Each structure stands twice: as C-alpha cells, then as structure tokens.
C-alpha cells in the first residue's frame, strides 16, 4: 500500500472519554471527551495511520444495548466495504465491551481489522490508560497480520479475541482476560505479535445479518445462587414474553431443582433455555451433569452468560429450531 492505512475511529463514550472531578480519580462522567481531543494527546497515532473520527454515541457502556448495536454493526459494514477504509477502532466503555465486541464479531462481514478499546481511568486522571490503549488499538488495526482474526479487544498491551475476552476486575487496568485460552497476541510499542487465530465462526463466515433487523429477540439472564428463589425470575421472563432465557448456573451449568423445574416448564412452552455457568472458566458440557435432552435445554459451551445471550438473540433472528440453535452453540 503506497498510502498510509486509513483507520476510522468510532467513538461511543465510556471512561476512555470520561472526565473526573479530580485527577487522582474518583467520581467521573463517561463520554465527555470527543475523538479529536483523545487523538490530540497522542499525535504519534498519525504516524501509523490516516485517522478520521465519528462519534456514534456518547454513553457509559452500562447503557449500551441493541439500539446502539444494530446501527453500529450497519455503520461498521458500510465503512469496511469502502476501498479507502482499512480498519476500524471502536472506543467503548469497558463494562459491556465484551458484549459489543462479540456482537460485532458475529455481524460484521469483513476480514479487515476491527479493534475495540477503552480505558479504566478517565482521560484526565494521572496515568490514564486510554491514550496508550488507543495507540495500541490503532497499531493493531494497521497490522496486516490482524486481518481475518475477527473482532479484537486491545487493552493493556494485550490483544484478545472477542469470543474469549471478559472483564475480570472492577477497577484494575489489567481487567481484561481470556480465562480459557489467553490472549491472541501482544502489542509492544507499535509492534503486534500474534500467537493464534480464533477457530470459531466469525465475521465473513457468519450467517447472521442484521441489515434489516429492527429489534433483537428478547433474552434474559437468570443468575443461580443457593436456594430456589431465581425460579421467580424465570417465571417473570416467561410471563413477559421472553423468547429465550440464559441460566448462569452452578459449575457445569447446574441448577437448584426448583429453578430447574421452572426452566423446564419455560422450555416446554417454547422458550429457548441455554445452560451457561457463573464459574469464570471452563465449558458447560452437553449432557454433562444435566440431561439436556430430557429438559430440552442447550449447553452454552465456553460462552459466558452475557455472550450466550448475544448468540441466542442472533440465533433466534434466523430460527426457532432447537437442534439448529444447539449447532450454533457448537460452531460460533
Ligand atoms: N462504566 C464505564 C463504562 O463502561 C466503565 C469504563 O468505561 O471503564 O462505560
């Protein structure tokens, strides 16, 4: 390429664009600082790439939902289809970054690099992590080796796959981890070194297309705890017309019997029930501790509950068939 790569930065808000009342941290407001101001702190980014910015939202990612995801996926696809755009960087709050990254991983139809980044410290805090994360995100987006690896999350010198990554700590800058397989690679200065490629279906091979989807099917998450009270949450989702329920179960996707009975009743009524786990790592295995065929449940495999929710929402846009949805959970 004779010209510099052109990377578009899509800003959505979050702490990376947050302003704290005091530079030592503490209370702050997300999404206060624009893309140009973020870029002005790290002029070296312009040595790596031609960058242009768009603000597509200005929110804390705790408020991120399908009303942002659907237009975001469409905007990403429009931009990536252009010959003069070589990759995207999305700045985002860290709270739901893993969900947005996984949603885009399944709905973007391009092998060009798409990198999501954010920060744990507001832009005006001492040792703010946002500028370096943004620099490393752009370095990853311009790296030819990044193509075809699906949507990535880059923070704290580390490149994660969208499917693997999760926020593991409330406050630390090394919050993002991939508990089952570790990172895809690392960034040192502006050099990106990869160790592996994601194996599950993503981006160009994904069959999920949200171009004409106005809203996603309704899927709720029920969290397991000792005792059977969360059966009430299952019944509430069922009574409110939910299409799917993810059970964040014990260990290998297990449940208290009262909750299991409520989930089985929901499954019999046509609601798709996915067994995930509240444990940090490991797969929920089909017919492991629970007889899925008997209850009509589907095992989430390695997807955590919040990502199982995304996959089920997208799966339900194409089919209600349980065998097909089960297959999605084995391949995506
Ligand atoms: N609540 C913030 C957000 O997710 C936290 C962060 O960005 O780190 O937008």
Tab-separated table of C-alpha atoms and ligand atoms in Angstrom:
chain	number	residue	atom	x	y	z
A	1	UNK	CA	0.000	0.000	0.000
A	2	UNK	CA	1.616	3.283	-1.029
A	3	UNK	CA	-0.642	5.469	1.099
A	4	UNK	CA	-0.854	5.254	4.886
A	5	UNK	CA	-3.655	2.931	6.093
A	6	UNK	CA	-6.893	4.790	6.794
A	7	UNK	CA	-8.421	3.848	10.127
A	8	UNK	CA	-11.811	5.176	11.201
A	9	UNK	CA	-12.304	5.645	14.931
A	10	UNK	CA	-15.892	5.198	16.044
A	11	UNK	CA	-16.365	6.689	19.493
A	12	UNK	CA	-19.167	5.511	21.754
A	13	UNK	CA	-18.232	7.053	25.125
A	14	UNK	CA	-17.052	5.208	28.231
A	15	UNK	CA	-14.293	6.012	30.678
A	16	UNK	CA	-11.745	6.452	27.872
A	17	UNK	CA	-13.671	9.635	27.079
A	18	UNK	CA	-14.540	10.293	30.723
A	19	UNK	CA	-13.667	13.320	32.801
A	20	UNK	CA	-13.058	13.031	36.549
A	21	UNK	CA	-13.610	15.844	39.010
A	22	UNK	CA	-10.152	15.139	40.491
A	23	UNK	CA	-7.072	13.914	38.623
A	24	UNK	CA	-6.481	11.288	41.273
A	25	UNK	CA	-9.627	9.534	40.042
A	26	UNK	CA	-12.860	9.049	41.949
A	27	UNK	CA	-16.232	10.132	40.596
A	28	UNK	CA	-16.288	10.852	36.879
A	29	UNK	CA	-18.656	11.129	33.969
A	30	UNK	CA	-18.316	8.849	30.927
A	31	UNK	CA	-18.293	10.086	27.346
A	32	UNK	CA	-17.316	13.749	27.923
A	33	UNK	CA	-14.334	13.996	25.585
A	34	UNK	CA	-14.512	13.939	21.785
A	35	UNK	CA	-12.415	11.829	19.378
A	36	UNK	CA	-10.241	14.765	18.247
A	37	UNK	CA	-9.368	15.572	21.863
A	38	UNK	CA	-8.464	11.942	22.516
A	39	UNK	CA	-6.246	11.924	19.433
A	40	UNK	CA	-4.587	15.231	20.302
A	41	UNK	CA	-2.946	13.613	23.361
A	42	UNK	CA	-1.186	11.036	21.157
A	43	UNK	CA	-0.082	12.743	17.940
A	44	UNK	CA	2.118	9.670	17.180
A	45	UNK	CA	-1.042	7.877	16.049
A	46	UNK	CA	-0.895	9.976	12.881
A	47	UNK	CA	2.492	8.389	12.079
A	48	UNK	CA	0.813	4.991	11.979
A	49	UNK	CA	-2.302	5.851	10.038
A	50	UNK	CA	-4.549	8.394	8.481
A	51	UNK	CA	-7.275	8.605	11.108
A	52	UNK	CA	-10.732	10.058	10.979
A	53	UNK	CA	-13.264	10.024	13.782
A	54	UNK	CA	-17.016	9.663	14.149
A	55	UNK	CA	-18.971	9.920	17.360
A	56	UNK	CA	-21.740	7.357	17.141
A	57	UNK	CA	-22.725	7.527	20.822
A	58	UNK	CA	-21.639	9.240	23.987
A	59	UNK	CA	-22.668	6.904	26.744
A	60	UNK	CA	-21.332	4.812	29.579
A	61	UNK	CA	-21.378	1.263	28.259
A	62	UNK	CA	-23.671	0.196	31.091
A	63	UNK	CA	-26.342	1.798	28.867
A	64	UNK	CA	-25.222	0.053	25.681
A	65	UNK	CA	-27.883	-2.153	24.116
A	66	UNK	CA	-29.353	-3.306	20.821
A	67	UNK	CA	-30.485	0.224	19.981
A	68	UNK	CA	-26.761	1.004	19.659
A	69	UNK	CA	-25.538	-2.391	18.425
A	70	UNK	CA	-27.783	-2.658	15.374
A	71	UNK	CA	-26.865	0.739	13.839
A	72	UNK	CA	-23.238	0.234	14.919
A	73	UNK	CA	-22.963	-3.074	13.029
A	74	UNK	CA	-24.521	-1.460	9.951
A	75	UNK	CA	-22.172	1.539	10.116
A	76	UNK	CA	-19.153	-0.758	10.519
A	77	UNK	CA	-20.224	-2.776	7.460
A	78	UNK	CA	-20.722	0.401	5.387
A	79	UNK	CA	-17.292	1.720	6.317
A	80	UNK	CA	-15.493	-1.597	5.868
A	81	UNK	CA	-16.990	-2.018	2.388
A	82	UNK	CA	-15.155	1.149	1.276
A	83	UNK	CA	-11.830	0.760	-0.522
A	84	UNK	CA	-10.441	3.801	1.286
A	85	UNK	CA	-11.060	2.344	4.774
A	86	UNK	CA	-8.541	-0.235	6.013
A	87	UNK	CA	-9.794	-0.901	9.501
A	88	UNK	CA	-11.838	0.351	12.441
A	89	UNK	CA	-11.147	1.195	16.050
A	90	UNK	CA	-14.140	1.493	18.354
A	91	UNK	CA	-13.698	3.312	21.647
A	92	UNK	CA	-16.087	1.951	24.244
A	93	UNK	CA	-16.750	1.701	27.958
A	94	UNK	CA	-15.260	-1.404	29.499
A	95	UNK	CA	-18.399	-2.671	31.280
A	96	UNK	CA	-20.100	-4.179	28.218
A	97	UNK	CA	-17.137	-4.065	25.825
A	98	UNK	CA	-17.049	-7.855	25.604
A	99	UNK	CA	-20.697	-7.968	24.547
A	100	UNK	CA	-20.349	-5.321	21.841
A	101	UNK	CA	-17.169	-6.979	20.563
A	102	UNK	CA	-18.860	-10.387	20.348
A	103	UNK	CA	-21.991	-8.921	18.711
A	104	UNK	CA	-19.835	-7.249	16.049
A	105	UNK	CA	-17.737	-10.413	15.685
A	106	UNK	CA	-20.915	-12.170	14.536
A	107	UNK	CA	-22.439	-9.383	12.427
A	108	UNK	CA	-19.548	-7.675	10.629
A	109	UNK	CA	-18.886	-9.047	7.145
A	110	UNK	CA	-15.281	-8.085	6.524
A	111	UNK	CA	-11.865	-9.519	7.230
A	112	UNK	CA	-10.403	-6.025	7.745
A	113	UNK	CA	-9.261	-5.424	11.334
A	114	UNK	CA	-11.845	-4.190	13.826
A	115	UNK	CA	-10.453	-3.354	17.266
A	116	UNK	CA	-12.433	-2.328	20.333
A	117	UNK	CA	-10.648	-0.449	23.086
A	118	UNK	CA	-11.385	1.543	26.215
A	119	UNK	CA	-9.848	2.595	29.496
A	120	UNK	CA	-10.206	2.018	33.190
A	121	UNK	CA	-9.069	5.523	34.152
A	122	UNK	CA	-10.759	8.707	32.935
A	123	UNK	CA	-8.952	10.774	30.302
A	124	UNK	CA	-7.798	13.458	32.763
A	125	UNK	CA	-6.657	11.066	35.533
A	126	UNK	CA	-2.967	10.611	36.361
A	127	UNK	CA	-1.557	7.670	34.374
A	128	UNK	CA	-4.682	7.471	32.272
A	129	UNK	CA	-4.553	4.217	30.308
A	130	UNK	CA	-6.759	5.458	27.425
A	131	UNK	CA	-4.074	7.156	25.271
A	132	UNK	CA	-1.777	4.100	25.200
A	133	UNK	CA	-4.726	1.766	24.636
A	134	UNK	CA	-5.907	3.901	21.709
A	135	UNK	CA	-2.392	3.981	20.250
A	136	UNK	CA	-2.069	0.204	20.536
A	137	UNK	CA	-5.557	-0.316	19.112
A	138	UNK	CA	-4.603	1.710	16.023
A	139	UNK	CA	-1.279	-0.184	15.806
A	140	UNK	CA	-3.282	-3.432	15.811
A	141	UNK	CA	-5.750	-2.109	13.235
A	142	UNK	CA	-2.947	-1.235	10.786
A	143	UNK	CA	-1.102	-4.536	11.275
A	144	UNK	CA	-1.602	-6.723	8.158
A	145	UNK	CA	-1.483	-9.813	10.381
A	146	UNK	CA	-4.662	-8.641	12.155
A	147	UNK	CA	-6.832	-9.381	9.115
A	148	UNK	CA	-9.185	-12.327	9.447
A	149	UNK	CA	-8.914	-12.685	13.233
A	150	UNK	CA	-12.433	-11.478	13.926
A	151	UNK	CA	-13.188	-8.523	16.174
A	152	UNK	CA	-10.441	-7.943	18.749
A	153	UNK	CA	-10.234	-6.129	22.069
A	154	UNK	CA	-6.935	-4.356	22.744
A	155	UNK	CA	-6.074	-3.004	26.188
A	156	UNK	CA	-3.011	-3.023	28.411
A	157	UNK	CA	-0.605	-4.245	25.657
A	158	UNK	CA	-2.775	-7.293	25.002
A	159	UNK	CA	-4.877	-8.429	22.029
A	160	UNK	CA	-7.908	-10.581	22.837
A	161	UNK	CA	-10.423	-12.369	20.638
A	162	UNK	CA	-13.989	-11.099	21.015
A	163	UNK	CA	-15.290	-14.557	21.893
A	164	UNK	CA	-12.704	-15.202	24.600
A	165	UNK	CA	-12.408	-11.902	26.419
A	166	UNK	CA	-14.136	-10.882	29.637
A	167	UNK	CA	-13.882	-8.056	32.138
A	168	UNK	CA	-12.446	-9.733	35.221
A	169	UNK	CA	-11.774	-6.915	37.676
A	170	UNK	CA	-13.860	-3.921	38.719
A	171	UNK	CA	-11.033	-1.378	38.719
A	172	UNK	CA	-7.629	-2.688	37.563
A	173	UNK	CA	-6.149	-1.708	34.204
A	174	UNK	CA	-5.390	-5.382	33.523
A	175	UNK	CA	-9.102	-6.143	33.894
A	176	UNK	CA	-9.487	-7.866	30.511
A	177	UNK	CA	-8.619	-11.539	30.488
A	178	UNK	CA	-9.378	-14.562	28.353
A	179	UNK	CA	-9.721	-17.182	31.090
A	180	UNK	CA	-9.889	-20.277	28.879
A	181	UNK	CA	-7.302	-19.673	26.184
A	182	UNK	CA	-5.437	-16.468	26.975
A	183	UNK	CA	-4.834	-13.623	24.524
A	184	UNK	CA	-4.423	-13.792	20.745
A	185	UNK	CA	-1.278	-11.693	20.939
A	186	UNK	CA	0.532	-8.744	22.432
A	187	UNK	CA	1.490	-5.205	21.434
A	188	UNK	CA	4.959	-3.849	22.223
A	189	UNK	CA	5.451	-0.223	21.271
A	190	UNK	CA	3.747	-0.344	17.873
A	191	UNK	CA	4.596	-3.955	17.030
A	192	UNK	CA	1.870	-6.562	17.230
A	193	UNK	CA	2.778	-10.209	17.692
A	194	UNK	CA	0.095	-12.861	17.380
A	195	UNK	CA	0.221	-16.349	18.809
A	196	UNK	CA	-3.020	-17.770	17.460
A	197	UNK	CA	-6.214	-17.305	15.449
A	198	UNK	CA	-9.766	-17.803	16.688
A	199	UNK	CA	-11.182	-21.087	15.389
A	200	UNK	CA	-14.912	-20.470	15.804
A	201	UNK	CA	-17.015	-18.926	13.018
A	202	UNK	CA	-16.908	-15.117	12.869
A	203	UNK	CA	-17.289	-12.080	10.568
A	204	UNK	CA	-17.053	-13.164	6.906
A	205	UNK	CA	-18.278	-16.709	7.629
A	206	UNK	CA	-21.073	-15.737	9.996
A	207	UNK	CA	-24.623	-16.223	8.745
A	208	UNK	CA	-26.115	-13.520	10.971
A	209	UNK	CA	-27.172	-10.442	9.063
A	210	UNK	CA	-28.720	-7.529	10.940
A	211	UNK	CA	-29.088	-5.173	7.952
A	212	UNK	CA	-32.868	-5.304	8.197
A	213	UNK	CA	-33.309	-6.327	11.835
A	214	UNK	CA	-35.257	-3.661	13.774
A	215	UNK	CA	-35.063	-5.299	17.172
A	216	UNK	CA	-33.496	-8.413	18.628
A	217	UNK	CA	-35.457	-11.241	20.232
A	218	UNK	CA	-35.842	-10.851	23.987
A	219	UNK	CA	-33.438	-12.979	26.027
A	220	UNK	CA	-32.987	-12.655	29.796
A	221	UNK	CA	-30.304	-13.958	32.139
A	222	UNK	CA	-31.133	-15.681	35.420
A	223	UNK	CA	-28.307	-15.961	37.949
A	224	UNK	CA	-28.018	-19.083	40.100
A	225	UNK	CA	-27.457	-18.924	43.848
A	226	UNK	CA	-28.005	-21.327	46.716
A	227	UNK	CA	-31.756	-21.720	47.101
A	228	UNK	CA	-34.599	-21.741	44.603
A	229	UNK	CA	-35.676	-18.077	44.527
A	230	UNK	CA	-34.476	-17.447	40.989
A	231	UNK	CA	-37.395	-19.581	39.738
A	232	UNK	CA	-39.343	-16.325	40.255
A	233	UNK	CA	-37.090	-14.588	37.724
A	234	UNK	CA	-37.603	-17.466	35.248
A	235	UNK	CA	-41.375	-17.155	35.641
A	236	UNK	CA	-41.221	-13.369	35.233
A	237	UNK	CA	-39.307	-13.650	31.946
A	238	UNK	CA	-41.775	-16.289	30.728
A	239	UNK	CA	-44.775	-14.146	31.714
A	240	UNK	CA	-43.287	-11.144	29.889
A	241	UNK	CA	-42.977	-12.830	26.508
A	242	UNK	CA	-39.256	-13.544	26.500
A	243	UNK	CA	-38.031	-15.733	23.635
A	244	UNK	CA	-35.037	-17.113	25.484
A	245	UNK	CA	-33.503	-17.500	28.938
A	246	UNK	CA	-29.843	-17.969	29.781
A	247	UNK	CA	-29.314	-19.662	33.108
A	248	UNK	CA	-25.998	-18.624	34.666
A	249	UNK	CA	-25.860	-21.873	36.580
A	250	UNK	CA	-23.587	-23.506	39.125
A	251	UNK	CA	-20.395	-25.218	37.952
A	252	UNK	CA	-21.121	-27.240	34.807
A	253	UNK	CA	-24.395	-25.364	34.220
A	254	UNK	CA	-26.250	-26.963	37.089
A	255	UNK	CA	-29.355	-25.623	38.878
A	256	UNK	CA	-31.341	-25.853	42.038
A	257	UNK	CA	-34.248	-28.271	41.366
A	258	UNK	CA	-36.969	-25.603	41.863
A	259	UNK	CA	-35.238	-23.413	39.299
A	260	UNK	CA	-34.684	-26.402	37.001
A	261	UNK	CA	-38.403	-27.179	37.110
A	262	UNK	CA	-39.240	-23.565	36.195
A	263	UNK	CA	-36.710	-23.646	33.350
A	264	UNK	CA	-38.101	-26.963	32.063
A	265	UNK	CA	-41.614	-25.502	32.111
A	266	UNK	CA	-40.351	-22.474	30.169
A	267	UNK	CA	-38.638	-24.774	27.644
A	268	UNK	CA	-41.854	-26.789	27.201
A	269	UNK	CA	-43.722	-23.554	26.478
A	270	UNK	CA	-41.356	-22.780	23.577
A	271	UNK	CA	-38.777	-20.552	25.281
A	272	UNK	CA	-35.189	-21.475	24.353
A	273	UNK	CA	-33.231	-22.239	27.517
A	274	UNK	CA	-29.448	-22.138	27.490
A	275	UNK	CA	-27.364	-23.522	30.329
A	276	UNK	CA	-24.325	-21.323	30.955
A	277	UNK	CA	-22.270	-21.035	34.132
A	278	UNK	CA	-21.485	-18.449	36.765
A	279	UNK	CA	-17.990	-20.016	37.009
A	280	UNK	CA	-15.230	-17.899	35.430
A	281	UNK	CA	-13.815	-20.561	33.126
A	282	UNK	CA	-14.460	-23.943	31.598
A	283	UNK	CA	-17.205	-25.213	29.322
A	284	UNK	CA	-20.771	-26.149	30.161
A	285	UNK	CA	-20.819	-29.549	28.533
A	286	UNK	CA	-23.827	-31.085	26.793
A	287	UNK	CA	-25.426	-33.791	28.919
A	288	UNK	CA	-22.586	-33.415	31.442
A	289	UNK	CA	-24.242	-33.144	34.842
A	290	UNK	CA	-27.657	-32.361	33.360
A	291	UNK	CA	-29.708	-34.432	30.914
A	292	UNK	CA	-30.270	-31.716	28.296
A	293	UNK	CA	-32.366	-33.950	26.022
A	294	UNK	CA	-34.798	-34.653	28.873
A	295	UNK	CA	-35.260	-30.970	29.762
A	296	UNK	CA	-34.987	-29.528	26.244
A	297	UNK	CA	-32.023	-27.347	27.230
A	298	UNK	CA	-28.936	-26.333	25.261
A	299	UNK	CA	-25.416	-26.174	26.734
A	300	UNK	CA	-23.542	-22.877	26.262
A	301	UNK	CA	-20.090	-24.463	25.932
A	302	UNK	CA	-17.401	-21.882	26.670
A	303	UNK	CA	-19.595	-18.807	26.214
A	304	UNK	CA	-20.189	-16.877	29.404
A	305	UNK	CA	-23.826	-15.947	30.140
A	306	UNK	CA	-23.678	-12.457	28.616
A	307	UNK	CA	-22.153	-13.786	25.395
A	308	UNK	CA	-24.526	-16.750	25.283
A	309	UNK	CA	-27.295	-14.130	25.376
A	310	UNK	CA	-25.873	-12.368	22.307
A	311	UNK	CA	-25.531	-15.608	20.350
A	312	UNK	CA	-29.050	-16.694	21.264
A	313	UNK	CA	-30.513	-13.311	20.270
A	314	UNK	CA	-28.833	-13.592	16.865
A	315	UNK	CA	-29.703	-17.289	16.501
A	316	UNK	CA	-33.372	-16.504	17.141
A	317	UNK	CA	-33.344	-13.986	14.275
A	318	UNK	CA	-32.870	-16.926	11.891
A	319	UNK	CA	-34.501	-19.945	13.537
A	320	UNK	CA	-36.507	-21.283	16.465
A	321	UNK	CA	-35.325	-24.807	15.783
A	322	UNK	CA	-33.559	-26.159	18.859
A	323	UNK	CA	-31.262	-28.545	17.013
A	324	UNK	CA	-30.086	-25.740	14.777
A	325	UNK	CA	-29.568	-23.420	17.740
A	326	UNK	CA	-27.635	-26.216	19.523
A	327	UNK	CA	-25.415	-26.435	16.436
A	328	UNK	CA	-24.828	-22.653	16.556
A	329	UNK	CA	-23.551	-23.028	20.119
A	330	UNK	CA	-21.061	-25.637	18.887
A	331	UNK	CA	-19.794	-23.624	15.956
A	332	UNK	CA	-19.928	-19.886	16.778
B	1	LIG	N1	-18.921	2.421	33.331
B	1	LIG	C1	-17.871	2.646	32.371
B	1	LIG	C2	-18.343	2.177	31.019
B	1	LIG	O1	-18.394	1.008	30.799
B	1	LIG	C3	-16.643	1.936	32.795
B	1	LIG	C4	-15.489	2.031	31.828
B	1	LIG	O2	-15.561	2.522	30.739
B	1	LIG	O3	-14.407	1.559	32.224
B	1	LIG	O4	-18.678	2.987	30.216
